[in-house]
Coordinates of C-alpha atoms in Angstrom, one line a residue:
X1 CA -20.7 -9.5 -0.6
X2 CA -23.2 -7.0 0.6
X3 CA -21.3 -4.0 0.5
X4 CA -19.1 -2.9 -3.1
X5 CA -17.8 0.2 -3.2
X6 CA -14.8 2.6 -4.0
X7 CA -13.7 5.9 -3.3
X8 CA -13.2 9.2 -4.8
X9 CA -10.6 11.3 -3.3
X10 CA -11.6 14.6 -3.1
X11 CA -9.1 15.5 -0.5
X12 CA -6.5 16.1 -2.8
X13 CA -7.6 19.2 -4.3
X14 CA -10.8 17.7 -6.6
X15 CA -13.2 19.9 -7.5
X16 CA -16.3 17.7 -9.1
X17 CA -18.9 19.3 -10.9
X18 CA -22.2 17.9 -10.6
X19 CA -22.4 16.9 -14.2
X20 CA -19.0 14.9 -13.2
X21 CA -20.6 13.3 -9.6
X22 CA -23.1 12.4 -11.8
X23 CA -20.7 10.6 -14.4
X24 CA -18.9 8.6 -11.6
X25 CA -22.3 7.3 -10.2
X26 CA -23.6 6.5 -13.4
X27 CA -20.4 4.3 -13.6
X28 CA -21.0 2.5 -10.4
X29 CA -23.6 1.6 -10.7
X30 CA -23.0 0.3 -14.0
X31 CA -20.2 -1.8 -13.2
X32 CA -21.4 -3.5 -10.0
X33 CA -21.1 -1.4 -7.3
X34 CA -23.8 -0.5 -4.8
X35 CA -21.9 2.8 -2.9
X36 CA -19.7 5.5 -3.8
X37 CA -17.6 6.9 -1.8
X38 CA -16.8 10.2 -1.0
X39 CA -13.3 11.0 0.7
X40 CA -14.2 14.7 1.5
X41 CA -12.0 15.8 4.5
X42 CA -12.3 19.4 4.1
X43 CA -13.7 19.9 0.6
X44 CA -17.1 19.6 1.4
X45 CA -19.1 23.2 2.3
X46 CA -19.6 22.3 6.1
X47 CA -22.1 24.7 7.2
X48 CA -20.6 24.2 11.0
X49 CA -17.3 25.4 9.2
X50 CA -17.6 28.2 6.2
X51 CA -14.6 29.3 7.0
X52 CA -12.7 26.1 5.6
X53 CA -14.8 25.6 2.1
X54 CA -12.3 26.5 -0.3
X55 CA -13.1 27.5 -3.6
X56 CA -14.6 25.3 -5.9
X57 CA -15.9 22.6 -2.5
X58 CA -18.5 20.0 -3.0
X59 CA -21.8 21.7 -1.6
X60 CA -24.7 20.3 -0.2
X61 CA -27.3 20.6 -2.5
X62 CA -25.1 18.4 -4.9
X63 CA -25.3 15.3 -2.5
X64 CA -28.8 15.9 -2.5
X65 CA -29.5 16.2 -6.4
X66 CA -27.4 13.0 -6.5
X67 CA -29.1 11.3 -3.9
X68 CA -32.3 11.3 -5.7
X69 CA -30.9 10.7 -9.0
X70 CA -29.0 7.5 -8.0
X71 CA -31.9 6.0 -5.0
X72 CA -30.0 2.7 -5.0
X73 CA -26.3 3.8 -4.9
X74 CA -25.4 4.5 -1.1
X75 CA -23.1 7.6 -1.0
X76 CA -20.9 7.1 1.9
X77 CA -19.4 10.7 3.1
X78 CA -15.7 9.9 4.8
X79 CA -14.9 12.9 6.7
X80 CA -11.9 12.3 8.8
X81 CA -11.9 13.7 12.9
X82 CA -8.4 13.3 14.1
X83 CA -5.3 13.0 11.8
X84 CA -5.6 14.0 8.2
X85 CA -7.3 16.9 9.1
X86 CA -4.9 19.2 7.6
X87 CA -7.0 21.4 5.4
X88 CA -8.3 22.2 8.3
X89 CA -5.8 23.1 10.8
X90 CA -3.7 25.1 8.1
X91 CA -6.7 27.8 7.7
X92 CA -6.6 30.7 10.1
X93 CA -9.8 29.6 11.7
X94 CA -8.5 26.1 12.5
X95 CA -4.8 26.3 13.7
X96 CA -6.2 26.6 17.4
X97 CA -7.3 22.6 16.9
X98 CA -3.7 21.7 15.8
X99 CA -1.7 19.1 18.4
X100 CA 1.5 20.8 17.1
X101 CA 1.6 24.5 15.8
X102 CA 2.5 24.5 12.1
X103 CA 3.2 20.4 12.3
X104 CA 1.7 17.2 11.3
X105 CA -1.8 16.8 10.1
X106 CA -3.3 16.0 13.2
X107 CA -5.9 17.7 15.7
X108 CA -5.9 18.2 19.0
X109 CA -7.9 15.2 20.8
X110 CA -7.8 17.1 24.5
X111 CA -9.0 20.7 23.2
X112 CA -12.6 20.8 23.9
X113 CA -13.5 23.1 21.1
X114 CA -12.7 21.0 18.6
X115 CA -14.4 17.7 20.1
X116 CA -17.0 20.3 19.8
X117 CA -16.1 21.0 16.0
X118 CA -15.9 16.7 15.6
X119 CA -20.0 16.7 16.3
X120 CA -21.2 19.7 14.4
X121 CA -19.4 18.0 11.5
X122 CA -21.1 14.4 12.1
X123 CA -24.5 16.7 12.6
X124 CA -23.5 18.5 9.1
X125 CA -23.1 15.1 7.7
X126 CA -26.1 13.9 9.0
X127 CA -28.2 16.1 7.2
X128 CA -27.3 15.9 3.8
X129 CA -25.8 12.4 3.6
X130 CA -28.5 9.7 3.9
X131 CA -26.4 6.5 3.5
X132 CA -26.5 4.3 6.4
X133 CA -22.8 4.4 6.9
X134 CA -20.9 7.5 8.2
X135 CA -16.6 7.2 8.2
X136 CA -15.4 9.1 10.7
X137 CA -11.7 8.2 9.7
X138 CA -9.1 7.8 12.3
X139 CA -6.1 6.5 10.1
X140 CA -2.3 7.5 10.6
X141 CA -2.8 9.7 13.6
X142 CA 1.5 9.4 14.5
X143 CA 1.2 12.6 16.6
X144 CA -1.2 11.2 19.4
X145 CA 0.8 11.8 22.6
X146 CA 3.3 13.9 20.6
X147 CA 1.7 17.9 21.3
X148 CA 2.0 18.8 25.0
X149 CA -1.8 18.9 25.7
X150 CA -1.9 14.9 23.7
X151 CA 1.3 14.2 25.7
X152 CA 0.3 15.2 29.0
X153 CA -3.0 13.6 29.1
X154 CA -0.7 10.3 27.4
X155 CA 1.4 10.9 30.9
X156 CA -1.9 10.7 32.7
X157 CA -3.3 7.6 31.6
X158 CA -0.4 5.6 32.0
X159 CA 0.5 7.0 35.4
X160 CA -3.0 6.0 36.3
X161 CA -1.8 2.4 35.6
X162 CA -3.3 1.9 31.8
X163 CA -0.3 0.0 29.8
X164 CA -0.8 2.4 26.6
X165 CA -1.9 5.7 27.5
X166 CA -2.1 6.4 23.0
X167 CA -4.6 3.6 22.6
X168 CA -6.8 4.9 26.0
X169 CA -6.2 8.4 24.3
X170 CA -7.9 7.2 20.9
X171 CA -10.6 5.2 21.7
X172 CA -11.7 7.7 24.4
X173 CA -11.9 10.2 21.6
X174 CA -12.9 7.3 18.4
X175 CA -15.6 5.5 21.5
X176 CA -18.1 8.7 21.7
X177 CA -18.2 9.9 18.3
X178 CA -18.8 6.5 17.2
X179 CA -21.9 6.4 19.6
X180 CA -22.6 9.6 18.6
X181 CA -23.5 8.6 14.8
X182 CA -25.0 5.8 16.1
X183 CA -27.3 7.9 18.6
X184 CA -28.2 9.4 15.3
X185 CA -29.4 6.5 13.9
X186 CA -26.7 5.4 11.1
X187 CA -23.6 3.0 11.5
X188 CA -20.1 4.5 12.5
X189 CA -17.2 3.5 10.4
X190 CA -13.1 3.9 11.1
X191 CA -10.3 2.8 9.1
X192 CA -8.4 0.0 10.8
X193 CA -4.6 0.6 11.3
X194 CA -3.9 2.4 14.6
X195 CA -5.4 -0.7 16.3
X196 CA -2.8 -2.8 14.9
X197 CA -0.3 -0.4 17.3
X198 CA -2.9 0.3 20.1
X199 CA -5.5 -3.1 19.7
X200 CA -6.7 -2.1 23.7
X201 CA -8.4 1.1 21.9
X202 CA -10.7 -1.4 19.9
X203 CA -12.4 -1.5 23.6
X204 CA -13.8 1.4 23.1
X205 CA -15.8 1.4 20.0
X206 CA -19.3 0.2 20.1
X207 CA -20.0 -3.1 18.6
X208 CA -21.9 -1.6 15.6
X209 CA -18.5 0.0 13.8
X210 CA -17.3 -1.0 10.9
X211 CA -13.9 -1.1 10.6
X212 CA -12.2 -0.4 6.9
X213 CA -8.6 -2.7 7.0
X214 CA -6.8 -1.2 4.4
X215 CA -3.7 -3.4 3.2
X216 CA -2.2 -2.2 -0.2
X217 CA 0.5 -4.5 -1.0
X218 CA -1.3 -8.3 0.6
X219 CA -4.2 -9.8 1.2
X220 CA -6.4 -8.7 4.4
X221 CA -7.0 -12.3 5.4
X222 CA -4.9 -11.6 8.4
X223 CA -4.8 -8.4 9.6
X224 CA -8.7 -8.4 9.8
X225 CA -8.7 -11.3 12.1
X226 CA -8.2 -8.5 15.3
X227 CA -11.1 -6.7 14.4
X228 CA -13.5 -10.1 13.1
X229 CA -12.8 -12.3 16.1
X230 CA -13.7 -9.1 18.0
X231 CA -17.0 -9.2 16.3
X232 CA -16.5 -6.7 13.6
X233 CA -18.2 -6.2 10.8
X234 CA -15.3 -5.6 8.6
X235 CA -14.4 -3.8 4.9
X236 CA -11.7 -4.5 3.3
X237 CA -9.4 -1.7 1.5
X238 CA -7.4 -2.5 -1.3
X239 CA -6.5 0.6 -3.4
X240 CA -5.0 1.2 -7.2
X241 CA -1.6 2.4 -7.2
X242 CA -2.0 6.0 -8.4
X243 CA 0.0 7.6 -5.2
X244 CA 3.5 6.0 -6.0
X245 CA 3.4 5.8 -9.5
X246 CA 3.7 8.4 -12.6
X247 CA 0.1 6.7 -13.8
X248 CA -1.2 3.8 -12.7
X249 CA 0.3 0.9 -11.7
X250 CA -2.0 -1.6 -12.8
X251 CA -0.6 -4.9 -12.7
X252 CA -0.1 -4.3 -8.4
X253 CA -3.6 -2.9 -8.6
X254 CA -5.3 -5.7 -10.2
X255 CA -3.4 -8.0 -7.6
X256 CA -4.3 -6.2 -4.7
X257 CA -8.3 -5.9 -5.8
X258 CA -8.4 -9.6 -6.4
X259 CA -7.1 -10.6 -3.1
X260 CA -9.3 -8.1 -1.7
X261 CA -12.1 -10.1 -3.1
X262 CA -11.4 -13.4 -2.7
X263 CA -10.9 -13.1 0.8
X264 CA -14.0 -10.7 1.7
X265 CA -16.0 -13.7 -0.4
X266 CA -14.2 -16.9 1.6
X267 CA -14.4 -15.1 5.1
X268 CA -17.7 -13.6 4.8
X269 CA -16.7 -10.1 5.2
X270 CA -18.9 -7.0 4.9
X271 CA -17.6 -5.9 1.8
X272 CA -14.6 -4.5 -0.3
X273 CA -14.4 -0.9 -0.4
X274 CA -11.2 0.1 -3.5
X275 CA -9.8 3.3 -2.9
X276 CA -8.2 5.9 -5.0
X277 CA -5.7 8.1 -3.8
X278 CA -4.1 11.6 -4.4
X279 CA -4.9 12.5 -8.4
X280 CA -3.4 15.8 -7.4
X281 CA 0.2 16.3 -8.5
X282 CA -0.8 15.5 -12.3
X283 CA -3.1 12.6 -11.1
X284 CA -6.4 12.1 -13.7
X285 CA -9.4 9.9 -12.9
X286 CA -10.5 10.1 -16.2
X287 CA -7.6 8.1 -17.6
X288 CA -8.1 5.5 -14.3
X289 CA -12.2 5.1 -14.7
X290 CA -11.3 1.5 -16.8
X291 CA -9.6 0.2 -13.8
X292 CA -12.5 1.4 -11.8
X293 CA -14.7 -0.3 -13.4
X294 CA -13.1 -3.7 -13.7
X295 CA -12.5 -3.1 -9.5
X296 CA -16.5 -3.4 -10.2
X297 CA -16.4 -6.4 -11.7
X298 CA -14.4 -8.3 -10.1
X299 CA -15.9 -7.1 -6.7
X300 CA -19.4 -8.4 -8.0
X301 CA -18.4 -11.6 -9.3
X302 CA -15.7 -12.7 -6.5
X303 CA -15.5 -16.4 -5.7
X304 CA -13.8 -18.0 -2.1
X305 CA -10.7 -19.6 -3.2
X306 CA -10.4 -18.0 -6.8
X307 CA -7.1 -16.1 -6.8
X308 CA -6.7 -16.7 -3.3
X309 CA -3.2 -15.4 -2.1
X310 CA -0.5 -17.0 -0.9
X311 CA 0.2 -15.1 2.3
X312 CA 2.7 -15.3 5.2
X313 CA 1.6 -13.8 8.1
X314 CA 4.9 -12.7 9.4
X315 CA 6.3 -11.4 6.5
X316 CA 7.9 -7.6 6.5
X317 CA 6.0 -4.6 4.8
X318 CA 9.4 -4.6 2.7
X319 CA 8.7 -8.1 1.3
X320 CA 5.2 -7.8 0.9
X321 CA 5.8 -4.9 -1.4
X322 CA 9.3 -6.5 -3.2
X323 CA 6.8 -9.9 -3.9
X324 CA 4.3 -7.1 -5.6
X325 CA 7.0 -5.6 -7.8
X326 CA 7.2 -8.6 -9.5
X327 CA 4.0 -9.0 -10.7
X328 CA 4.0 -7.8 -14.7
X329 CA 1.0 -8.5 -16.1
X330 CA -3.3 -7.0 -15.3
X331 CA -4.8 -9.2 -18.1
X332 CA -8.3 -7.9 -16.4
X333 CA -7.5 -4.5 -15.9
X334 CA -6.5 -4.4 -19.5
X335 CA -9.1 -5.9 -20.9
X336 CA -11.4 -3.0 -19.6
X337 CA -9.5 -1.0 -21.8
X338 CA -10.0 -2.8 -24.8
X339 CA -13.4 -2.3 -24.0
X340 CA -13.1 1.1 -24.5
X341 CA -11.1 0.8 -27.8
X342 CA -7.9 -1.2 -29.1
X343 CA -6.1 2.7 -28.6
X344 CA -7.1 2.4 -25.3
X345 CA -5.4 -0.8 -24.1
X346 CA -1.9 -0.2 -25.7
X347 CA -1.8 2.9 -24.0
X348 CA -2.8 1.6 -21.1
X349 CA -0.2 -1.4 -21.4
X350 CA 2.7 0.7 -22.2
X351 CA 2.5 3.0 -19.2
X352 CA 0.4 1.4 -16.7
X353 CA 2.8 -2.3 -17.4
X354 CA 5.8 -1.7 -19.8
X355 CA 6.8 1.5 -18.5
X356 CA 7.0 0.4 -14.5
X357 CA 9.1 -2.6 -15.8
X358 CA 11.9 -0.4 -16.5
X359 CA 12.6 -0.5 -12.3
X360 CA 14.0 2.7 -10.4
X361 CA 11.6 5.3 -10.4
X362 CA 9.4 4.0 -12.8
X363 CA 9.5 1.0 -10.9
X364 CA 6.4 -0.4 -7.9
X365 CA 7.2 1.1 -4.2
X366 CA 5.4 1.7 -1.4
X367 CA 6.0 5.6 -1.4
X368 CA 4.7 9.2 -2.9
X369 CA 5.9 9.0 -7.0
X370 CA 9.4 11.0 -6.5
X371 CA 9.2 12.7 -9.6
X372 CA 5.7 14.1 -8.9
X373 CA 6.9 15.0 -5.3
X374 CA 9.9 16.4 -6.2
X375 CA 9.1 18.2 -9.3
X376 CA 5.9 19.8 -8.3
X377 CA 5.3 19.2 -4.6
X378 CA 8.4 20.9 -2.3
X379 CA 8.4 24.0 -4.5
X380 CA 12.0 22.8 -5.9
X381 CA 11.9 21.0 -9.3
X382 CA 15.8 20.8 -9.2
X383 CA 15.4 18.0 -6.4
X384 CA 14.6 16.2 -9.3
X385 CA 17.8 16.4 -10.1
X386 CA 19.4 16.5 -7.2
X387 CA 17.9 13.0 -6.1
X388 CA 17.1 11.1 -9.5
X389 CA 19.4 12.4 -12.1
X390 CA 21.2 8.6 -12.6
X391 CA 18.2 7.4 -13.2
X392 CA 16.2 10.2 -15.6
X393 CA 19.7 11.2 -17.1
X394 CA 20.8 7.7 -18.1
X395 CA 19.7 4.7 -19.6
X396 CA 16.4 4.3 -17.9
X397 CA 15.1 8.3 -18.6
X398 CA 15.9 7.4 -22.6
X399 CA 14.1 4.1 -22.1
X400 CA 11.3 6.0 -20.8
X401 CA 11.0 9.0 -23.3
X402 CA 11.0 6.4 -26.2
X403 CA 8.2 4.7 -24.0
X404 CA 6.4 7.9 -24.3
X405 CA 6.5 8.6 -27.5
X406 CA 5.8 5.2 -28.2
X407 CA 2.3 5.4 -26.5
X408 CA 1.2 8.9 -27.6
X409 CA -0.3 7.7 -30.7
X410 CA -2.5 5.6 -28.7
X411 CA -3.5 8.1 -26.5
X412 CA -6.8 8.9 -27.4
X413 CA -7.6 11.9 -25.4
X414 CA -6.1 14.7 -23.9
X415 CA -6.4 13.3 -20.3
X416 CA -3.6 10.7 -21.8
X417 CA -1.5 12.7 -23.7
X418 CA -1.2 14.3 -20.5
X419 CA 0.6 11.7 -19.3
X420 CA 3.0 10.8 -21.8
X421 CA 3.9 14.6 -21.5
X422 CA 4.3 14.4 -18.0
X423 CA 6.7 11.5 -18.8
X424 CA 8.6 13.4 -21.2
X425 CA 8.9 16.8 -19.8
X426 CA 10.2 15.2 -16.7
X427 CA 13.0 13.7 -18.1
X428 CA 13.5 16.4 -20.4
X429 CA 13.6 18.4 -17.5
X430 CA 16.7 16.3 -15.7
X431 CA 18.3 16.0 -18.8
X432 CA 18.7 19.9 -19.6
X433 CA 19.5 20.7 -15.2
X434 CA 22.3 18.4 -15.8
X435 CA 23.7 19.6 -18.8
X436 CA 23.5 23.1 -17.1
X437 CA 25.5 21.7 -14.1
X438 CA 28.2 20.4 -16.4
X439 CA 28.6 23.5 -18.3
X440 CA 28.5 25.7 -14.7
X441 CA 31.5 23.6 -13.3
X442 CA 33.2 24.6 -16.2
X443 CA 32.6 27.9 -15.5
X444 CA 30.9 28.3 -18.5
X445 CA 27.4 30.4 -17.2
X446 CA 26.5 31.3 -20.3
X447 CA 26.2 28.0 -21.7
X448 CA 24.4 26.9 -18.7
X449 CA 21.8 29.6 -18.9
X450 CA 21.5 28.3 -22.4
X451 CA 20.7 25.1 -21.0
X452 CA 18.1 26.1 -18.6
X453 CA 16.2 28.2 -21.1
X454 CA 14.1 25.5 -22.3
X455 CA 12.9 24.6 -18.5
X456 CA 10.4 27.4 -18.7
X457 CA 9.1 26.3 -21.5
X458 CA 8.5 22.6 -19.7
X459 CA 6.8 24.3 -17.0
X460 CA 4.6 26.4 -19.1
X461 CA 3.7 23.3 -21.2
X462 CA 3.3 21.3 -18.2
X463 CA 0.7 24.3 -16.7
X464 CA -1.6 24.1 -19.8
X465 CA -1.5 20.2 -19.0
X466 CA -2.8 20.9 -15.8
X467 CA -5.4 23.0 -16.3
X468 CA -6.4 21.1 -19.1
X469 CA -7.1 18.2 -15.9
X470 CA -9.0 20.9 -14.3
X471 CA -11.5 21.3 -16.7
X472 CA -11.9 18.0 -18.6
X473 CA -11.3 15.6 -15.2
X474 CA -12.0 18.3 -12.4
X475 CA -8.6 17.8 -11.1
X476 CA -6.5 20.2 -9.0
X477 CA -6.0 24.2 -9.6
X478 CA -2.5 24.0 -7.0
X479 CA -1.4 22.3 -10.1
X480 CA -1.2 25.3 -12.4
X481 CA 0.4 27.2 -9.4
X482 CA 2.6 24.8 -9.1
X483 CA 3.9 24.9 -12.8
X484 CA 3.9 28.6 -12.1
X485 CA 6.2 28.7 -9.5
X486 CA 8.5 26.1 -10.8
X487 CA 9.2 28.4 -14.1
X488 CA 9.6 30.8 -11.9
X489 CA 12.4 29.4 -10.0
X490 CA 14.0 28.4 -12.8
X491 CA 14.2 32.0 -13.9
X492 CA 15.5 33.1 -10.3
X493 CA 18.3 30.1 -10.9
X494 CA 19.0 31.9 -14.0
X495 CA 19.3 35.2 -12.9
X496 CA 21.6 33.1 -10.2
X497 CA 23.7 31.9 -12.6
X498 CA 24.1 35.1 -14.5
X499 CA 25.2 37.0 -11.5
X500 CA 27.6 34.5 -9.3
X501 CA 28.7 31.9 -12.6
X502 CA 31.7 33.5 -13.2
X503 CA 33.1 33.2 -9.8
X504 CA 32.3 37.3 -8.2
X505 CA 31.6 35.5 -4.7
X506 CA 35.1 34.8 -5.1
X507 CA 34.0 31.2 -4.6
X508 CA 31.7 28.7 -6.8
X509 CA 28.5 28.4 -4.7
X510 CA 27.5 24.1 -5.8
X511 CA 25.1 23.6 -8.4
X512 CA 22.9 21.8 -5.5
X513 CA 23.0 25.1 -3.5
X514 CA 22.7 27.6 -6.1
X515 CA 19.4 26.0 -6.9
X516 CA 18.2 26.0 -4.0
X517 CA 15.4 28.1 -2.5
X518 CA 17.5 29.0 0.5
X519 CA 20.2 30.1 -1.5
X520 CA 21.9 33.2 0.0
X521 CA 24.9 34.5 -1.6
X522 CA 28.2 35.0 0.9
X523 CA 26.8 32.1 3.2
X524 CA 29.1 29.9 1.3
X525 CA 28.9 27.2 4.4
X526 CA 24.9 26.8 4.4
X527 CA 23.8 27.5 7.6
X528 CA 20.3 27.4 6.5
X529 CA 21.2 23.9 5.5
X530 CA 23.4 22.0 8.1
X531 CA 21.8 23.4 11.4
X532 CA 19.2 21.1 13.3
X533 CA 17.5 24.0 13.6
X534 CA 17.4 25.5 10.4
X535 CA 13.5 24.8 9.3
X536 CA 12.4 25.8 13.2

């Protein structure tokens, strides 16, 4: 396997020292792996773009310091030039490259300033990074054809007679650039699944590309056959399960690394490249590094027909992902922990195994962790309850808190105890919302305000977890704000409560809309809610 490698998602509001760079290439190389990473989309300093280096961005002169510190590790730069360019497009500077005003995450691939921006970014790249690969991205890009500039030019293509006017839109846009890094010398590299929609776009590449096939819940045994029988050198991309789960889920994780593996080893691919995703929302490398490093091991010593999958080729996304929610055990992934103490790998078996078990939202899925979403990311923790409150309020939330408290002995830092009080808060949180509701339909507001009280203390708890990331794990700083603005919504639902509980509306607003952002008293038909165009 000639290329083993994960990434480090710095996306998702990372801000890595370089004593903690350092600490992450001192583990790969350790364990196996012979390139790093580095998923930078706009938290790298650009020089072509000061204007979107946000406080606390990886700089330049970092890469370089690392560069010569680690001469055999390749650092890889992944810097994305079409969709998932959002950090981008929601600065000042760079909403004139959006496809869609205030929409979506994608730029504008007809707007000739910012094919302009795409090459001063390669040439930015270029300078600092000296690895022989440059990714260029290209994954999820839904809104090609969707802005009236992309849509037009879709309209265009297919009037000219070309069958699918997206694909021609792509690899017109994905074909230079490509030749572009390769003009300069290195080898241009694109994440794989638009071509499974648009496979005429493949056309366009130059031979030289590597193309990334990222498949998190199977094997990649078929899904890379477009892009090797077209003469790709291919990567394939299994990730751990950090998005859709409170932790880790490591049982999935293991699974999907090991069938990454395998098949890279039996077909010969270029390599296995195991990503990480989104350690914002409460996310924490540090507590993940063990899983990381077994990824490492198991990339290095990968044997053709050793844990070889059992895949149908024509199976749904759903069934793929049902067939991976089964799976219970990570005997390897655990082991790694033991390494690191016998406190380690209970911990680590309790929430990344035990706690998952318990199913509903705990349990394996193929989507954003709800609580994490819904707590911290839509700036209204009462979704929470809104959306989940059979499942934290009940049975499964007390299964859970007992899990939690059952693992916080073993937690032997404070990355972990982080954790299991991100488990318990967030059940404590449901728990106290609901017994507020209860008491407000019984028009009892004083007792629900007696209720609530406690959720500012959650959120204030949960900020000092959160900047405790920050500083031990360089995690994210929208964290704290988020705590922050969560306790202080609760207060405003207070205040709510103490004002219109006792029925001077001369109606009872719902709990569900009186904890609402939008709330407005005397709209007692929520017009901000049921009209199309409400959020326009």
């Amino acid at each position: 396997m000639r290329l083993r490698m994960w990434t480090y998602d710095l996306a998702r509001e990372q801000a890595p020292t370089h004593a903690y760079l350092h600490k992450l290439c001192k583990l790969s190389v350790e364990n196996g792996y012979n390139a790093l990473g580095l998923y930078l989309e706009h938290r790298f300093a650009y020089p072509s773009a000061p204007w979107a280096a946000g406080k606390e961005s990886l700089r330049p002169e970092t890469i370089r310091d690392l560069q010569s510190e680690f001469p055999d590790l390749q650092i890889i730069p992944f810097i994305n030039l079409l969709g998932h360019f959002e950090g981008f497009l929601y600065t000042e500077e760079g909403q004139r490259f959006a496809c869609e005003r205030f929409k979506g995450m994608q730029a504008d691939p007809t707007n000739d300033e910012f094919l302009s921006l795409c090459r001063k970014l390669i040439d930015d790249t270029v300078e600092v990074f000296n690895s022989e690969i440059i990714h260029i991205g290209g994954d999820e890009t839904q809104q090609l054809g969707r802005g009236q500039n992309s849509l037009a030019r879709v309209e265009e293509y297919e009037k000219s007679g070309i069958t699918d006017g997206k694909a021609e839109l792509y690899g017109r846009h994905f074909g230079p650039l490509a030749e572009y890094v390769s003009s300069l010398g290195r080898t241009p590299a694109v994440w794989g699944d638009m071509f499974f929609d648009h496979p005429e776009a493949l056309d366009c590449l130059p031979k030289e590309t590597m193309i990334f096939d990222w498949q998190y819940f199977s094997s990649p045994e078929h899904t890379s056959k477009l892009f090797r029988d077209k003469g790709f050198r291919t990567v394939f991309s299994p990730t751990l399960h950090t998005y859709n789960s409170i932790w880790c889920h490591l049982p999935q994780s293991e699974r999907n690394v090991r069938e990454h593996a395998e098949a890279a080893a039996r077909l010969d691919a270029e390599g296995v490249c195991v990503t990480t995703w989104e350690c914002g929302l409460f996310g924490n490398y540090n507590t993940i590094l063990p899983a990381i490093e077994a990824s490492g091991h198991i990339l290095a010593n990968a044997v053709a027909g050793q844990d070889q999958a059992k895949v149908n080729p024509d199976a749904a996304l759903a069934e793929s992902i049902q067939e991976y929610a089964s799976i219970i055990e990570a005997d390897g992934f655990v082991r790694q922990y033991l390494k690191h103490g016998e406190n380690h790998e209970e911990w680590a078996r309790l929430i990344g195994c035990e706690l998952p078990a318990l199913g509903g939202i705990w349990g394996f899925s193929g989507i954003r962790s709800s609580i994490k979403c819904r707590l911290f990311l839509y700036g209204n923790p009462f979704l929470l309850w809104l959306r989940n409150r059979d499942d934290l309020y009940g049975p499964k939330g007390k299964a859970a808190l007992e899990l939690s408290e059952r693992a916080l002995p073993f937690a032997s830092s404070a990355d972990q105890r982080g954790v299991c009080q991100l488990i318990r808060k967030s059940v404590e949180f449901v728990h106290y919302a609901e017994l507020a509701h209860q008491a407000y339909a019984d028009r009892k507001p004083g007792e629900a305000i007696t209720h609530l009280s406690p959720c500012r203390q959650i959120f204030e708890d949960l900020e000092k977890v959160a900047s405790a990331n920050h500083i031990n794990s360089c995690g994210s700083m929208a964290d704290v704000y988020r705590c922050r603005a969560a306790r202080r919504h609760v207060e405003e639902v207070i205040l709510r409560i103490k004002h219109y509980g006792d029925g001077s509306l001369g109606y009872m607003p719902s709990f569900e809309t009186l904890t609402h952002p939008k709330f407005m008293p005397h709209d007692q038909a929520n017009w901000w809610l049921i009209n199309s165009w409400a959020n326009e």
